[in-house]
Structure formats: structure tokens, C-alpha cells
XYZ file of C-alpha atoms in Angstrom:
651
model
C 3.079 39.546 -23.648
C 6.798 40.068 -22.867
C 8.434 39.892 -19.374
C 9.264 43.580 -19.702
C 5.493 44.486 -20.056
C 4.720 42.423 -16.913
C 7.564 43.963 -14.856
C 6.595 47.508 -15.714
C 2.836 47.146 -15.496
C 1.174 44.557 -13.316
C 2.403 41.243 -11.899
C 1.764 37.727 -13.143
C -0.930 36.209 -10.867
C -1.046 32.343 -10.427
C -4.142 30.857 -8.773
C -3.428 27.268 -7.562
C -0.527 25.915 -5.503
C -0.434 22.440 -7.058
C 2.359 21.048 -9.161
C 1.190 22.756 -12.465
C 1.217 26.166 -10.786
C 4.534 25.497 -9.144
C 6.147 24.389 -12.341
C 4.884 27.354 -14.306
C 6.372 29.769 -11.672
C 9.717 27.954 -11.824
C 9.863 28.168 -15.556
C 8.994 31.893 -15.592
C 11.576 32.690 -12.953
C 14.225 30.829 -15.044
C 13.381 32.727 -18.195
C 12.590 36.047 -16.690
C 13.837 36.339 -13.001
C 12.699 39.921 -12.624
C 9.028 39.103 -13.267
C 6.816 40.093 -10.316
C 4.572 37.084 -9.369
C 1.788 36.804 -6.803
C 0.874 33.215 -6.030
C -2.558 32.252 -4.483
C -3.458 28.820 -3.066
C -6.568 27.610 -1.325
C -4.512 25.208 0.874
C -2.502 26.842 3.811
C 0.796 25.160 3.275
C 3.517 25.310 0.755
C 3.435 23.147 -2.429
C 3.776 19.457 -1.741
C 4.298 16.255 -3.832
C 0.685 14.927 -4.331
C 2.003 11.841 -5.892
C 3.365 10.624 -2.591
C 0.211 11.369 -0.554
C -0.503 7.647 -0.323
C 3.026 7.046 1.137
C 2.357 9.769 3.605
C -0.840 8.041 4.657
C 0.894 4.652 4.777
C 3.597 5.959 7.083
C 6.275 5.494 4.461
C 6.939 9.206 4.002
C 7.092 12.321 6.107
C 6.132 15.927 5.480
C 9.663 16.734 4.573
C 9.617 13.858 2.041
C 6.675 15.148 0.188
C 7.599 18.888 0.234
C 8.921 20.078 -3.105
C 12.774 20.115 -3.125
C 13.001 23.259 -5.290
C 12.567 26.479 -3.120
C 10.135 29.198 -4.039
C 12.115 32.081 -5.640
C 12.394 35.159 -3.572
C 10.617 37.364 -6.230
C 7.391 35.350 -5.676
C 4.836 36.818 -3.141
C 2.865 33.795 -1.845
C -0.622 34.077 -0.408
C -1.412 30.547 0.485
C -4.626 29.711 2.433
C -6.411 32.504 0.602
C -9.115 31.527 -1.891
C -9.764 33.644 -4.900
C -13.617 34.109 -5.198
C -14.001 36.161 -8.423
C -12.272 37.421 -11.414
C -12.981 40.953 -12.646
C -11.916 40.700 -16.300
C -12.869 44.257 -17.086
C -10.436 45.610 -14.477
C -7.922 42.672 -14.882
C -8.213 41.996 -11.153
C -8.865 38.965 -8.940
C -10.842 39.248 -5.597
C -10.009 36.953 -2.754
C -12.270 35.667 0.012
C -11.537 38.839 2.199
C -12.686 41.049 -0.633
C -9.260 42.369 -1.376
C -8.309 42.972 -5.013
C -5.098 42.066 -6.936
C -4.302 43.512 -10.291
C -2.737 41.208 -12.906
C -0.817 41.702 -16.150
C -1.516 37.999 -16.848
C -3.522 35.457 -14.939
C -2.904 31.653 -14.825
C -5.522 29.445 -13.516
C -4.072 26.253 -12.038
C -7.034 25.429 -9.829
C -6.673 21.649 -10.083
C -9.530 19.200 -9.464
C -11.454 17.705 -6.667
C -12.741 14.143 -6.018
C -15.753 13.177 -7.828
C -18.453 12.091 -5.295
C -21.169 9.955 -6.962
C -24.807 10.777 -6.085
C -25.582 7.621 -4.200
C -27.767 7.494 -0.999
C -25.849 7.745 2.196
C -22.686 9.377 0.619
C -22.843 12.206 3.198
C -22.836 9.833 6.202
C -20.010 10.371 8.726
C -17.271 7.940 7.932
C -17.289 8.471 4.170
C -14.023 10.095 2.885
C -12.437 11.245 -0.324
C -8.659 10.946 -1.043
C -7.327 13.803 -3.142
C -5.473 16.408 -1.127
C -3.405 16.683 2.132
C -6.474 17.458 4.121
C -7.992 14.089 3.001
C -4.758 12.304 3.944
C -4.739 13.765 7.436
C -8.411 12.884 8.099
C -7.786 9.374 6.894
C -4.760 9.051 9.021
C -6.689 9.762 12.125
C -9.543 7.483 10.944
C -7.441 4.405 9.909
C -6.080 4.000 13.390
C -9.564 2.774 14.679
C -11.041 1.548 11.437
C -11.605 -2.327 11.422
C -13.011 -2.660 7.782
C -12.682 -0.136 5.084
C -14.401 -0.241 1.789
C -12.709 1.640 -1.108
C -15.147 2.511 -3.933
C -13.160 2.625 -7.150
C -10.423 0.233 -8.512
C -8.368 2.805 -10.389
C -4.990 4.063 -9.516
C -6.126 6.353 -6.694
C -8.402 3.712 -5.190
C -5.630 1.094 -5.106
C -3.178 3.545 -3.605
C -5.747 4.504 -0.965
C -6.309 0.803 -0.190
C -2.694 0.114 0.222
C -2.238 3.130 2.482
C -5.004 2.252 4.893
C -3.714 -1.398 5.261
C -1.032 0.238 7.510
C -2.916 -0.783 10.677
C -3.943 -4.215 9.423
C -7.343 -2.858 8.505
C -9.488 -5.149 6.476
C -9.728 -3.519 3.095
C -12.273 -4.305 0.356
C -12.026 -2.572 -3.102
C -15.242 -2.355 -5.036
C -14.993 -1.718 -8.728
C -17.988 -1.504 -11.103
C -15.890 -2.484 -14.179
C -14.798 -6.026 -14.931
C -11.164 -5.320 -14.034
C -8.849 -3.084 -12.065
C -7.374 0.088 -13.681
C -9.684 -0.402 -16.683
C -8.489 2.808 -18.354
C -4.831 1.890 -18.215
C -4.725 -2.008 -18.595
C -6.245 -4.718 -20.767
C -7.860 -7.844 -19.328
C -4.617 -9.853 -18.945
C -2.613 -7.023 -17.532
C -5.362 -6.398 -14.960
C -5.314 -10.063 -13.997
C -1.653 -9.814 -13.218
C -2.259 -6.747 -11.119
C -5.146 -8.464 -9.323
C -2.814 -11.180 -8.170
C -0.552 -8.652 -6.671
C -3.483 -6.821 -4.987
C -4.817 -10.055 -3.439
C -1.251 -11.045 -2.373
C -1.170 -7.752 -0.444
C -4.149 -8.858 1.673
C -6.689 -6.643 -0.076
C -10.092 -8.048 -1.063
C -11.550 -7.192 -4.466
C -15.036 -7.133 -5.822
C -15.337 -6.621 -9.555
C -18.307 -5.890 -11.684
C -19.908 -4.650 -8.493
C -21.960 -1.494 -8.620
C -22.760 0.489 -5.395
C -26.388 1.160 -4.658
C -25.956 2.994 -1.369
C -24.147 3.466 1.927
C -26.010 2.303 4.944
C -25.879 3.703 8.436
C -27.489 6.576 10.418
C -24.974 8.781 12.220
C -22.150 6.525 11.203
C -21.218 4.170 8.302
C -22.453 0.513 8.842
C -22.081 -0.936 5.448
C -22.105 -0.573 1.585
C -25.090 -1.895 -0.323
C -24.245 -3.361 -3.729
C -26.627 -3.605 -6.700
C -26.597 -7.379 -6.247
C -28.277 -6.880 -2.925
C -25.235 -7.854 -0.873
C -24.276 -5.609 2.029
C -20.592 -5.317 2.942
C -20.275 -4.498 6.590
C -17.735 -1.792 7.264
C -17.038 1.324 9.352
C -15.209 3.461 6.893
C -15.769 4.222 3.098
C -13.262 5.909 0.811
C -14.663 7.299 -2.499
C -12.114 7.092 -5.352
C -14.291 7.257 -8.448
C -12.393 9.952 -10.485
C -12.063 13.754 -10.413
C -14.019 16.871 -11.306
C -12.058 19.959 -12.659
C -12.312 23.063 -10.457
C -13.663 25.329 -13.165
C -16.238 27.329 -11.053
C -14.045 30.358 -10.940
C -13.654 30.459 -14.689
C -17.456 29.804 -15.153
C -18.350 32.798 -12.952
C -15.897 34.978 -14.899
C -17.681 34.056 -18.222
C -14.751 31.994 -19.727
C -15.579 29.214 -22.041
C -16.007 25.989 -20.048
C -16.717 22.393 -20.983
C -15.673 19.683 -18.661
C -12.739 21.834 -17.806
C -11.596 25.382 -18.770
C -11.167 25.445 -22.378
C -7.686 26.356 -23.702
C -6.144 26.691 -27.179
C -2.699 25.562 -28.344
C -1.128 28.447 -26.555
C -2.917 27.282 -23.232
C -4.911 30.676 -23.406
C -8.497 30.647 -22.384
C -11.223 32.640 -24.278
C -9.689 35.719 -22.586
C -6.192 36.452 -23.999
C -4.760 37.597 -20.651
C -5.880 34.394 -18.868
C -4.234 30.985 -19.190
C -5.165 27.645 -17.639
C -2.980 24.659 -16.944
C -3.274 21.306 -15.196
C -6.237 19.358 -14.129
C -8.633 22.220 -14.507
C -7.814 22.694 -18.215
C -9.501 21.197 -21.180
C -7.642 20.993 -24.498
C -9.380 19.822 -27.664
C -12.076 18.156 -25.542
C -9.566 16.287 -23.324
C -9.201 16.761 -19.556
C -6.186 14.696 -18.694
C -6.317 14.485 -14.823
C -2.576 13.504 -14.582
C 0.528 15.373 -13.396
C 2.542 15.043 -16.513
C 0.212 16.744 -18.965
C -0.245 19.588 -16.546
C 3.463 20.123 -16.361
C 3.742 20.090 -20.115
C 0.952 22.730 -20.252
C 2.790 24.838 -17.640
C 5.909 24.814 -19.670
C 4.009 26.177 -22.700
C 2.191 28.728 -20.772
C 5.475 29.957 -19.114
C 7.048 30.230 -22.598
C 4.109 32.217 -23.972
C 4.032 34.562 -20.980
C 7.631 35.308 -21.441
C 7.263 36.159 -25.100
C 7.827 32.687 -26.718
C 6.044 30.836 -29.449
C 5.751 27.364 -27.835
C 2.670 25.273 -28.801
C 0.804 22.606 -26.801
C -0.525 19.961 -29.154
C -1.778 17.544 -26.498
C -0.250 14.857 -24.288
C 0.088 11.115 -24.640
C -1.571 9.572 -21.569
C 0.971 7.790 -19.447
C 1.007 6.033 -16.170
C 4.286 4.904 -14.695
C 3.959 4.341 -10.998
C 4.149 1.714 -8.312
C 0.758 0.296 -7.262
C 0.936 -1.610 -4.019
C 4.645 -1.989 -4.631
C 4.066 -3.415 -8.060
C 5.232 -1.366 -11.075
C 2.416 -0.390 -13.507
C 3.180 1.203 -16.826
C 0.612 2.271 -19.355
C 1.007 4.589 -22.312
C -0.939 5.637 -25.374
C -3.514 3.252 -26.668
C -4.435 0.262 -24.470
C -6.969 -1.601 -26.589
C -8.152 -1.967 -30.214
C -10.458 0.823 -31.263
C -12.827 -1.371 -33.273
C -12.850 -4.553 -35.282
C -11.715 -2.676 -38.365
C -8.700 -1.070 -36.542
C -5.523 -2.304 -38.176
C -3.583 -2.207 -34.879
C -1.554 -5.310 -34.071
C -1.018 -6.524 -30.567
C 1.969 -8.262 -29.140
C 2.388 -9.581 -25.649
C 4.873 -11.265 -23.428
C 4.321 -13.019 -20.103
C 7.612 -13.467 -18.044
C 8.165 -17.246 -17.622
C 9.619 -16.426 -14.131
C 6.306 -14.904 -13.090
C 7.787 -11.390 -12.866
C 5.225 -9.552 -15.024
C 3.293 -8.994 -18.240
C 4.050 -6.654 -21.130
C 2.081 -5.636 -24.244
C 2.669 -3.380 -27.178
C 0.203 -1.874 -29.784
C 1.474 -1.398 -33.366
C -0.446 0.401 -36.086
C 1.060 0.493 -39.603
C 4.442 -0.433 -38.206
C 4.429 2.451 -35.582
C 4.351 1.926 -31.884
C 1.136 3.520 -30.533
C 0.725 2.025 -27.164
C 2.308 -0.081 -24.437
C 1.497 -1.392 -20.970
C 3.275 -3.459 -18.380
C 2.643 -4.947 -14.954
C 5.894 -5.642 -13.247
C 9.519 -4.443 -13.963
C 10.345 -3.443 -17.549
C 13.688 -1.562 -17.828
C 12.704 -0.262 -21.310
C 9.843 1.791 -20.186
C 11.549 5.228 -20.595
C 12.689 4.240 -24.164
C 9.163 2.905 -24.942
C 7.724 6.256 -23.790
C 9.984 8.116 -26.273
C 9.068 5.678 -29.079
C 5.338 6.091 -28.573
C 5.550 9.927 -28.314
C 7.672 10.162 -31.483
C 5.683 7.420 -33.384
C 8.850 5.363 -33.784
C 8.630 2.436 -36.215
C 8.988 -1.155 -34.883
C 10.556 -3.600 -37.261
C 9.667 -7.336 -37.503
C 12.767 -8.507 -35.612
C 11.914 -6.247 -32.758
C 8.424 -7.640 -32.337
C 9.847 -11.148 -32.632
C 12.452 -10.332 -29.932
C 9.596 -8.825 -27.810
C 7.418 -11.983 -28.009
C 10.459 -14.172 -27.224
C 12.142 -12.362 -24.363
C 9.990 -9.198 -23.724
C 12.482 -6.701 -25.040
C 12.179 -4.369 -28.031
C 15.803 -3.456 -28.130
C 19.107 -5.238 -27.442
C 20.374 -5.028 -23.875
C 23.027 -2.343 -24.622
C 20.339 -0.090 -26.093
C 17.713 -0.538 -23.619
C 19.517 -0.525 -20.267
C 22.171 2.195 -20.869
C 20.435 5.716 -20.742
C 23.597 7.297 -22.079
C 22.895 5.537 -25.504
C 19.301 6.834 -25.761
C 18.388 9.567 -28.335
C 18.719 13.090 -27.077
C 14.994 13.712 -27.323
C 14.153 10.536 -25.331
C 12.083 11.370 -22.221
C 13.884 10.345 -19.064
C 11.554 11.834 -16.490
C 7.962 11.207 -17.701
C 6.427 13.381 -14.836
C 8.315 16.562 -15.817
C 9.019 15.830 -19.474
C 12.704 16.192 -19.008
C 14.803 14.614 -21.854
C 18.170 12.912 -21.949
C 19.550 15.857 -23.910
C 18.434 18.395 -21.242
C 20.073 16.269 -18.624
C 23.225 15.995 -20.645
C 23.355 19.847 -20.785
C 22.911 19.971 -16.934
C 25.812 17.412 -16.601
C 28.047 19.492 -18.774
C 27.191 22.532 -16.645
C 28.583 20.764 -13.527
C 25.670 18.658 -12.241
C 27.363 15.394 -11.018
C 24.683 14.044 -8.626
C 21.099 13.124 -8.676
C 20.230 15.974 -6.330
C 22.009 18.470 -8.638
C 20.255 17.060 -11.771
C 16.906 17.285 -9.961
C 17.598 20.918 -8.827
C 18.658 22.057 -12.320
C 16.039 20.274 -14.398
C 13.190 19.151 -12.122
C 13.695 15.538 -13.140
C 12.932 12.967 -10.426
C 11.055 15.549 -8.182
C 7.565 14.022 -8.649
C 7.246 10.225 -8.312
C 10.994 9.525 -8.348
C 10.795 6.460 -10.555
C 13.449 7.895 -12.986
C 16.166 8.275 -10.223
C 17.986 5.067 -11.254
C 18.485 6.610 -14.657
C 19.737 9.904 -13.178
C 22.263 7.778 -11.156
C 23.572 6.490 -14.545
C 23.752 9.864 -16.062
C 25.429 11.330 -13.008
C 28.280 8.769 -13.104
C 26.703 5.594 -11.977
C 25.660 4.167 -8.600
C 24.573 1.001 -6.771
C 21.984 -1.335 -8.097
C 18.839 -1.832 -5.889
C 18.706 -4.582 -3.169
C 17.211 -7.713 -4.510
C 14.198 -9.294 -2.623
C 15.394 -12.255 -0.546
C 19.030 -11.340 -1.066
C 20.186 -12.718 2.338
C 19.134 -16.338 1.942
C 20.078 -16.210 -1.747
C 23.538 -15.209 -0.798
C 23.876 -17.666 2.008
C 22.677 -20.781 -0.009
C 24.612 -19.516 -3.087
C 27.753 -19.550 -1.023
C 26.940 -23.030 0.376
C 26.311 -24.472 -3.116
C 29.512 -22.839 -4.415
C 31.615 -24.351 -1.513
C 29.926 -27.670 -1.968
C 30.755 -27.796 -5.737
C 34.375 -26.810 -5.146
C 34.647 -29.344 -2.332
C 33.344 -32.006 -4.618
C 35.970 -31.366 -7.225
C 38.830 -31.365 -4.639
C 37.732 -34.205 -2.486
C 38.055 -37.868 -3.328
C 36.937 -40.214 -0.568
C 39.386 -43.233 -0.560
C 38.297 -46.893 -0.399
C 39.267 -48.423 3.097
C 42.609 -50.221 3.099
C 41.762 -52.523 5.924
C 38.962 -54.919 6.779
C 39.062 -54.106 10.484
C 36.331 -51.514 10.375
C 33.267 -51.144 12.621
C 31.388 -49.548 9.680
C 32.510 -50.149 6.158
C 31.711 -46.821 4.582
C 32.561 -48.118 1.086
C 29.343 -50.044 1.158
C 27.466 -47.077 0.023
C 29.400 -47.340 -3.273
C 29.788 -51.080 -3.524
C 26.364 -52.426 -2.693
C 23.584 -52.061 -5.296
C 20.809 -51.061 -2.841
C 22.744 -48.121 -1.517
C 23.866 -47.054 -4.886
C 20.286 -47.112 -6.103
C 18.997 -45.096 -3.191
C 21.676 -42.340 -3.674
C 21.274 -42.448 -7.512
C 17.477 -42.017 -7.461
C 17.818 -39.322 -4.785
C 20.020 -37.381 -7.184
C 17.556 -38.012 -9.985
C 14.809 -36.777 -7.730
C 16.580 -33.593 -6.924
C 17.278 -32.991 -10.605
C 13.569 -33.512 -11.368
C 12.637 -30.943 -8.703
C 15.094 -28.485 -10.153
C 13.454 -29.054 -13.612
C 10.008 -28.539 -12.226
C 10.972 -25.238 -10.638
C 12.270 -24.198 -13.978
C 8.826 -24.764 -15.313
C 6.983 -23.025 -12.439
C 5.415 -20.430 -14.669
C 3.619 -23.057 -16.678
C 2.382 -24.762 -13.460
C -0.062 -22.337 -11.928
C -0.030 -24.150 -8.538
C 3.624 -23.392 -8.223
C 3.562 -19.891 -9.661
C 0.863 -18.904 -7.179
C 2.449 -20.520 -4.136
C 5.593 -18.360 -3.959
C 6.968 -15.282 -5.582
C 9.836 -15.655 -8.067
C 12.259 -14.661 -5.385
C 11.219 -17.497 -3.051
C 11.460 -19.992 -5.856
C 14.966 -18.772 -6.706
C 16.097 -19.364 -3.149
C 14.651 -22.935 -3.219
C 16.387 -23.529 -6.590
C 19.747 -22.557 -5.109
C 19.140 -24.712 -2.052
C 18.289 -27.784 -4.227
C 21.499 -27.197 -6.201
C 23.557 -27.417 -3.098
C 21.591 -30.509 -1.971
C 22.346 -32.165 -5.544
C 26.018 -31.845 -4.853
C 25.726 -33.459 -1.417
C 23.776 -36.401 -2.906
C 26.265 -36.755 -5.717
C 29.056 -36.849 -3.135
C 27.260 -39.747 -1.490
C 26.630 -41.501 -4.710
C 30.258 -41.214 -6.126
C 32.416 -40.443 -3.182
C 33.811 -37.480 -5.161
C 34.934 -39.584 -8.039
C 34.348 -38.121 -11.518
C 34.084 -41.480 -13.221
C 35.156 -42.230 -16.769
C 34.057 -41.491 -20.376
C 30.433 -40.267 -20.626
C 30.036 -40.531 -16.790
C 32.821 -38.038 -16.360
C 31.271 -35.712 -18.805
C 27.855 -35.921 -17.123
C 29.420 -35.408 -13.610
C 31.477 -32.390 -14.764
C 28.523 -30.799 -16.516
C 26.435 -31.225 -13.307
C 29.128 -29.626 -11.081
C 29.746 -26.815 -13.618
C 25.877 -26.140 -13.720
C 25.846 -25.829 -9.870
C 28.943 -23.665 -9.837
C 27.504 -21.178 -12.470
C 24.102 -21.286 -10.717
C 25.753 -20.462 -7.345
C 27.845 -17.690 -8.891
C 24.573 -16.203 -10.239
C 22.993 -16.365 -6.914
C 25.935 -14.600 -5.151
C 25.965 -11.890 -7.955
C 22.301 -11.249 -7.651
C 22.265 -11.429 -3.963
C 25.105 -8.892 -3.561
C 24.390 -6.691 -6.629
C 23.814 -3.608 -4.461
C 27.478 -3.770 -3.392
C 28.918 -4.397 -6.794
C 29.520 -2.155 -9.793
C 26.491 -2.297 -12.193
C 28.776 -2.986 -15.211
C 30.457 -5.954 -13.483
C 26.977 -7.314 -12.482
C 25.751 -7.167 -15.997
C 28.830 -8.769 -17.592
C 29.285 -11.565 -15.113
C 25.529 -12.323 -14.864
C 25.172 -12.676 -18.578
C 28.339 -14.928 -18.768
C 27.127 -17.059 -15.890
C 23.714 -17.504 -17.430
C 25.161 -18.823 -20.698
C 27.522 -21.219 -18.925
C 24.542 -22.494 -16.809
C 22.517 -23.104 -19.887
C 25.319 -24.798 -21.803
C 26.134 -27.083 -18.855
C 22.519 -28.091 -18.472
C 21.309 -28.788 -22.096
C 23.064 -32.187 -22.524
C 22.388 -33.524 -19.010
C 19.075 -35.311 -19.692
C 20.632 -37.374 -22.505
C 23.738 -38.274 -20.602
C 21.589 -39.123 -17.510
C 19.507 -41.428 -19.659
C 22.504 -43.224 -21.056
C 23.970 -43.569 -17.536
C 20.772 -45.339 -16.306
C 20.614 -47.509 -19.466
C 24.197 -48.622 -18.988
C 23.713 -49.439 -15.302
C 20.676 -51.669 -15.830
C 21.726 -53.149 -19.195
C 25.089 -54.338 -17.944
């Protein structure tokens, strides 16, 4: 059906005001601005960003923050807050809740989904909530103010986001998950363990392998009964156990329905005038339940409605969001299909405790990946999985060694990515599309978002948009203030050591002979072993990931500050031990290497601590150089220190 046919005959009618319906209308208006469109929505308000509902509930976002940045085109007639009750396919009409009819030339069903509520006793008790739409968020906002203990049933993405949000008022939150791990559809066992540590650190209690038998209380919630017989006392329950596609309208109209409304590769239903997109649609037996596949379907449907020949072949399931402030990425296959599956698994656990990464390779092609914690390569990995890119042995070796599939220059610079690499996973916008927008005059993140839709859903791709738009500041590092302060102290102490040489006294008429700390064996041993002790502590911190007690005690940012503090302390102890003298021969080499190690470490601390105020290119170059200097200065110290101790005691 061409746009001319729609314009001359009857309007395009869209039912559903969620992200898929909104994206379809934007795409149609771009391709055929004169197309008449009537847009229905059950909810009374304009389209909003459902991905950020948990931020709204947590008080981290306002209504303005979650409202779509792209305005509704003037040609679109909106009828929000008006439910469609029936489709009259014979007359090509929809009938709303008031009984009024609207004729359509083409109809798009973007009715979305609702929360799945399991049939357990007590689920209708006051104090039991779902968390799916703005109405749910508003009810939970009012409830969480007075809730003392909240149980969240479901340890998936939505359940964890709900748990984080209701912690706003220091509510005691307990997540109950029937599987043996959190986010079992997106993460393997080890990845889920990394996420579990982050969840527990956020003050949220977790019960795994715990089925719910019922909800107790008459008139109000009193507790949750587990299959083990345990009762968790609580006053609020949030159900987050999945979704159910809203397919009742299609079912009443006689359209083919499975779990969702069945669509073909053109996103058409069993009626050639009716399309379905988003969480209500089922393609080849798959209901995705995520934003990105719905947006891909919307793009195909808009193309077809405007006379194109686009084809929807399915989506690669992807999760790329922050869960409780921790980045979680999952794409494609997560686990081996069977014992006979030839897939190979490669994993990397960051020695600094920053996260876990894993890739799945079948017949040399990347078919899946996941990560808990930061991974700058995730957009590039998405493109590789979607395109079935080949991974070579040296890439997998690099990945197991340092957690990267590509060299720094390839992975971190979005300008060097292939044109078909997806930059915005939520909207499917590629680097090539963004390049075209830049050539047309888009020189800011806002302009790129307005032109392409990139960054308008979860916002995780905005740092890449900054690079494409001409660069911008790096994010503020956690603990940057103490890191900067102690980095500066260590730098000044090392420079002071090189410049200062405390002289021996030239007279015997002294109340306190300070040269005793260098001349008397006892004092020399005290200061020498103190310096050795500080070096040992520095070495232990370097091995913190391999010592679980240390890795669980502080986050990496905390240990980094302690590391810099000990570096400054080492210079002070060395000053007491030597009086600022470099020594001779091997002693001089050892002293200089120690000072250079402190200088380079202090420079690293200052660069990282102030990276938000520095040019990204400068940060990258100087950081890499400082790291290599630091490593080269450290590698020979143990041998030189051993020779120094042997010389002192032997002679």
C-alpha cells in the first residue's frame, strides 16, 4: 500500500502509544509527511521512555526526563486515554470504548504487554503491585514512602530495577528468584555471581532457588510463604515475573494468535491490512519482550506501509543496561545448547575486580557475548554477533589475556568502526547513519538524537555520540577527589626526594643528633624494614583480585586510593632511611627505580582523577605511557631489593 493510497482513501491508524508505535509514526512521517495518521493509546499521557521508569521511581528522573524528546508531528491526530475495544475487519474500522468508529486504510497494532501475574494464593491482596507502566510507578511511589519491608518476586532485569528503585527510602528489600541465579536468561553462572555481589553490596537481600507458595495476609500483605515453608514478613510485594502480550484485541478480531499476534516477515498479521509490532507481536514463534526488536519491527512496518520492500528476519536478543548501577550486557547465545554443540567458550575476569566477560564462538564465528561491569567494546561486539563476524585465534588469546577482542585503537574509537556497526542498540542506528547526519550538519548529541533517534531510549550510547559529534569530556571517575589529592601528595613527595639531600651535621654541639637515624644500625633497620613493609603492602594490593578477602572488602576505586596513599608513604619512609641520598651502584639504581615508580603511579592517579577535565585523547596517550613506565620501573625492584638486603647483612 503506497502513501498516496493512504492519503486519498483512509488514514493509517496506530493502536498503542508505547515506543514501537511511536517509532513507527516517526518513520512514516519521515518517509511520507502527508500521510494522515490517527494514534490511539490506552494511557492518558503522551509517549514516555519506559526504560527509565525505575529511575523515575527511584527519584533519579523527572517526568520531563522520561518524556520522548522527539515531538509528535502535527499531521498526527492523537487520541490518548481512549481504548480500542474491537476491530471490524469487514468494514476496516476500529471501535473505541465510547462506541465511536474510525476507518483505517492500514492498521498497526502496537498494544504492548502487561505484567505476568502468577496464579498463587493471595496475589490479589492489597499491597501486591506490578511494575510495568507509569501507573504502576506512581502507585509504588506512594507505597514505598511507608513500606518497611518489600519483597520482589522475580530476579530478572525488571525485578532488580524495581528492587533498586524502592530502596530510595531505605526500605528493606528482598528479591526472591525461583532459578539458581539472577537474570538467568541473560547471564551464565559466573556472570550471575558477579552481579549478585553488586546486588548485595547495594543492600538488597537475595533468595535464590526459592519458589513462592503464597502471599499471606487478610486485608493487607503480611508476608510471603516460600515452598520451603519459610515465611518472609513484609508489608509490600512487587510481582516481576515476566510479561504477557496484549493480544486480546487481535483474538476478538479473528487474527492468528499464538503467544502473541503472529506476523510474517513483512510484519503483517493474517489480515493484509493489519500489522503488529513490539511486545504484542510473535514472529516465527518468538515474542521478544524487549524494546529494540519492537523498534526494528516498527521500521520494517513503516517501510512496508510506505510502499517499500523491507523484510524482518528476526532480532538478536540483546540486553545492554545498568542494573543497580552495574553495567550488564548480554547478546545472542548465553550458554551451550547441548553437549554435542561445537560452541567454544572464552571468559575473562578483570584482575582489578571491575567485572566479568564471556564470548561464545561456533565454527569460528562470534554467536554470543555477555559482561557484568564496564566493557568499552560492547557496541562493536553487538555488530560482530549480528553480522556473524569471524574471530581469529589471536583475538581469543587477547581476550583471555586482557579482556579485549580488538586493539585499543579499533575498540575505543567509534569513528573507526564499520559503517554497518550498530551504535545505538535500542534504536538500531548504525555508525553510517550517524555519519550521514553529521554530514548534514548535526554537530551535537542532541542534534544526532533528533535526526536519528539514537540515544533516546536508555542513553547508554551517548558517549559514542559525543565522539561522533566532535568529542567531549570523559566521565567522572569514582573516588576522584581523594585520588587526585593523594596523587598530588605522592608526586610532590617524589620530587621533593629527588631535590632534597639532608646534610650530616657539621658540629657536635647538638641537642639531638638527627644523623643517628642513618648512622646507627637499629634506626636503619627500623626504617629499612618499614620501607620493605610498605612495598609488601603495595604488592598485596596488586594481587587483591586473587585474595577474595581483599576484593570483597573494598571496590576497586577504594583500593586504588589506598595504593596511591601507600606510594606517598613509601617516599616518606625512604627519605627517613636515606636522608634523600640516592646511594651508589645498584643501590642508586634501586632508589631511582622506586622513585620513578612512585612518580609514574602518581601521574596515573592525577590523570584518572581529573580525566573529566582533560581531553580524551590526551588522557589515553598519557595514561598508556605512564602505565608502561610504572611497569618497567617495578619489574626489577624485587631482585635489587634482595641484593641490597644480602649486601647489608653479608658485609
